Amino acid sequence: DAKTTQPPSMDCAEGRAANLPCNHSTISGNEYVYWYRQIHSQGPQYIIHGLKNNETNEMASLIITEDRKSSTLILPHATLRDTAVYYCIVRLSTSYGKLTFGQGTILTVHP
Amino acid sequence: NAGVTQTPKFQVLKTGQSMTLQCAQDMNHNSMYWYRQDPGMGLRLIYYSASEGTTDKGEVPNGYNVSRLNKREFSLRLESAAPSQTSVYFCASIDRTNTEAFFGQGTRLTVV
């Protein structure tokens, strides 16, 4: 699986959009980008994933650059409950769900 | 619908003791996983079971054994616990589309 690079920490004001970047310059053509988050040492929670098109669900939006070497997770209206560690993971869809976690980005949402 | 349930939630062991961490899922998922998370680190894969009857090593399998008892249950055994195995252990399963992994709440293990 391709390696990812994320900033160690970010801050965001409550109600504003949180934009979390991820670099995955060695991604291969059949690898997907996944985002998970971990709130206060709970089990990680799936957020969203994509291959090359932008994706949106009820939690977030995922923007993948045209060359697929980087992506951005967008939480459109961050709340205090979004304070968590966010992990960007690249994997093959056929890798039986094996996830390689880096250290992620600690997002702190301030009042 | 409980999702992924792990027992126990907390455990303290003495060096050399053995124990089994239990994991069960009620979502009829084929694949199940055990991860460990050390302080300030991401999760690392210990073992996984792609389907009932199969198990494979992950990134950090040494000192552990697993059993896929049936489709619902996947246990992790420490035969002779060591302080280096102090960690938080997470069990997970993944849906049929191989997309969304569901995690348990973790077992916090301390080996003294």
XYZ file of C-alpha atoms in Angstrom:
223
model
C 0.000 0.000 0.000
C 1.167 3.537 -0.751
C 2.541 5.679 2.057
C 0.670 8.784 3.177
C 1.850 12.026 4.771
C -0.376 14.190 6.956
C 0.310 17.233 9.142
C 0.577 16.185 12.787
C -2.003 18.684 14.028
C -4.524 21.294 12.897
C -6.939 23.681 14.558
C -10.359 24.803 13.416
C -13.022 27.135 14.790
C -16.407 25.636 15.510
C -18.813 26.171 12.618
C -16.037 26.684 10.083
C -14.906 24.200 7.478
C -12.027 21.931 8.422
C -9.769 21.014 5.516
C -7.415 18.137 6.241
C -4.721 17.462 3.621
C -3.046 14.192 2.772
C -0.171 13.506 0.444
C 0.038 10.116 -1.274
C 2.423 10.736 -4.143
C 3.226 7.024 -4.674
C -0.390 5.927 -5.044
C -1.007 3.388 -7.788
C -3.879 3.390 -10.226
C -6.000 0.817 -8.410
C -5.529 2.107 -4.873
C -8.321 3.914 -3.070
C -8.033 6.769 -0.582
C -9.814 6.139 2.711
C -10.375 8.394 5.692
C -11.040 7.207 9.226
C -11.152 9.099 12.474
C -10.561 8.105 16.075
C -12.286 10.044 18.808
C -10.587 9.954 22.187
C -9.110 6.438 21.994
C -12.334 4.840 20.807
C -12.198 2.447 17.858
C -11.619 4.176 14.511
C -14.680 5.187 12.517
C -14.959 5.107 8.732
C -15.654 8.495 7.151
C -15.371 8.309 3.378
C -13.358 6.849 0.516
C -12.710 7.515 -3.166
C -10.722 6.422 -6.197
C -10.421 9.489 -8.407
C -13.699 11.355 -8.344
C -14.689 13.715 -5.574
C -17.021 12.112 -3.067
C -19.527 13.454 -0.555
C -21.566 11.821 2.139
C -23.418 12.961 5.235
C -20.189 13.302 7.199
C -17.677 14.864 4.831
C -16.402 15.557 1.342
C -13.299 14.089 -0.232
C -11.435 16.028 -2.899
C -8.792 14.075 -4.836
C -6.439 15.958 -7.163
C -6.445 15.048 -10.822
C -3.029 13.368 -10.581
C -4.248 11.548 -7.430
C -1.101 12.423 -5.537
C -2.952 14.271 -2.805
C -6.400 14.643 -1.319
C -8.316 16.804 1.143
C -10.975 15.762 3.592
C -13.477 18.532 4.218
C -15.728 18.717 7.260
C -18.045 21.511 6.128
C -19.222 22.781 9.518
C -16.923 21.471 12.220
C -18.307 20.913 15.712
C -16.557 20.220 18.999
C -17.452 16.537 18.529
C -15.268 16.455 15.425
C -12.151 16.818 17.586
C -10.298 13.580 16.810
C -7.317 12.001 15.096
C -7.948 11.729 11.350
C -6.207 9.020 9.371
C -5.700 9.064 5.618
C -5.122 5.521 4.305
C -4.394 4.256 0.818
C -5.187 0.659 -0.012
C -6.221 -1.753 -2.697
C -9.890 -2.668 -2.684
C -8.840 -6.322 -2.731
C -6.519 -6.194 0.279
C -9.139 -7.856 2.516
C -9.672 -4.658 4.436
C -6.153 -4.495 5.799
C -5.552 -0.908 6.827
C -2.130 0.660 7.299
C -2.461 3.518 9.780
C 0.070 6.324 9.985
C 0.082 8.771 12.876
C -2.735 10.860 11.430
C -3.687 14.483 12.024
C -4.960 15.609 15.408
C -7.805 18.010 14.630
C -8.832 20.273 17.488
C -12.056 22.214 17.044
C -12.227 25.330 19.231
C -15.409 27.070 20.463
C -27.328 -4.514 16.484
C -24.213 -4.421 18.679
C -21.611 -4.285 15.873
C -18.196 -5.449 17.096
C -17.966 -6.429 20.760
C -14.679 -6.961 22.587
C -14.116 -8.485 25.996
C -12.646 -7.637 28.397
C -12.413 -3.845 28.234
C -9.501 -3.661 30.676
C -6.966 -6.238 31.850
C -3.793 -6.256 33.906
C -1.475 -9.238 33.513
C 1.773 -10.236 35.117
C 4.696 -11.046 32.854
C 4.448 -14.637 31.688
C 0.707 -14.992 32.202
C -1.553 -15.952 29.339
C -4.909 -14.632 28.291
C -7.363 -14.575 25.405
C -9.035 -11.472 24.061
C -12.471 -12.144 22.660
C -14.125 -10.459 19.696
C -17.543 -11.050 18.173
C -19.432 -9.315 15.363
C -23.111 -9.597 14.513
C -22.982 -8.098 11.011
C -22.329 -11.362 9.133
C -18.973 -10.050 7.907
C -16.508 -12.468 6.377
C -13.264 -10.693 7.324
C -12.038 -9.898 10.820
C -8.877 -8.239 12.163
C -6.841 -7.633 15.286
C -4.857 -4.408 15.662
C -2.785 -2.961 18.463
C -2.254 0.717 19.214
C 0.628 1.982 21.308
C 0.520 5.473 22.860
C 0.684 8.255 20.276
C 0.834 5.800 17.391
C -1.461 4.577 14.692
C -2.924 1.084 14.705
C -0.802 -1.845 13.553
C -2.241 -5.084 12.191
C -1.451 -8.201 14.223
C -3.468 -10.923 12.478
C -6.440 -11.115 10.200
C -8.940 -13.664 8.960
C -10.178 -13.085 5.432
C -12.889 -15.703 5.861
C -14.023 -18.380 8.268
C -11.350 -21.057 8.536
C -8.419 -18.891 7.419
C -5.981 -16.711 9.337
C -2.908 -14.768 8.234
C -0.164 -12.758 9.860
C -0.170 -9.014 9.762
C 2.598 -6.532 10.483
C 3.330 -7.472 14.117
C 2.292 -11.114 14.776
C 5.106 -12.231 17.099
C 3.909 -13.276 20.548
C 0.290 -13.751 19.464
C -1.962 -16.491 18.174
C -5.473 -16.253 16.801
C -8.478 -18.479 16.303
C -11.400 -17.872 13.981
C -13.878 -19.882 15.999
C -16.764 -19.339 13.589
C -17.962 -16.558 11.331
C -18.872 -14.351 14.286
C -15.906 -14.809 16.588
C -12.184 -14.100 16.281
C -9.998 -14.436 19.368
C -6.456 -13.247 20.085
C -4.266 -15.168 22.526
C -1.159 -14.072 24.356
C 0.618 -17.242 25.496
C 3.254 -15.575 27.672
C 2.604 -11.875 28.139
C 5.492 -9.414 28.048
C 5.583 -5.724 29.049
C 6.106 -4.855 25.361
C 2.581 -6.130 24.738
C 1.091 -3.387 26.890
C -1.207 -1.689 24.411
C -4.780 -1.079 23.363
C -6.119 -3.886 21.202
C -8.826 -3.321 18.618
C -10.842 -5.900 16.773
C -12.492 -5.015 13.467
C -14.612 -6.557 10.752
C -15.339 -5.395 7.249
C -18.480 -5.435 5.149
C -19.048 -7.509 2.017
C -18.079 -4.682 -0.286
C -14.683 -4.561 1.446
C -15.253 -0.875 2.058
C -16.121 0.095 5.602
C -14.324 -1.462 8.552
C -16.154 -1.527 11.885
C -14.084 -1.421 15.055
C -14.751 -2.521 18.582
C -14.209 -0.232 21.557
C -10.854 -1.744 22.413
C -9.222 -3.763 25.183
C -6.720 -1.870 27.304
C -4.052 -4.348 28.361
C -1.270 -3.647 30.815
C 1.490 -6.193 31.409
C 3.520 -5.602 34.566
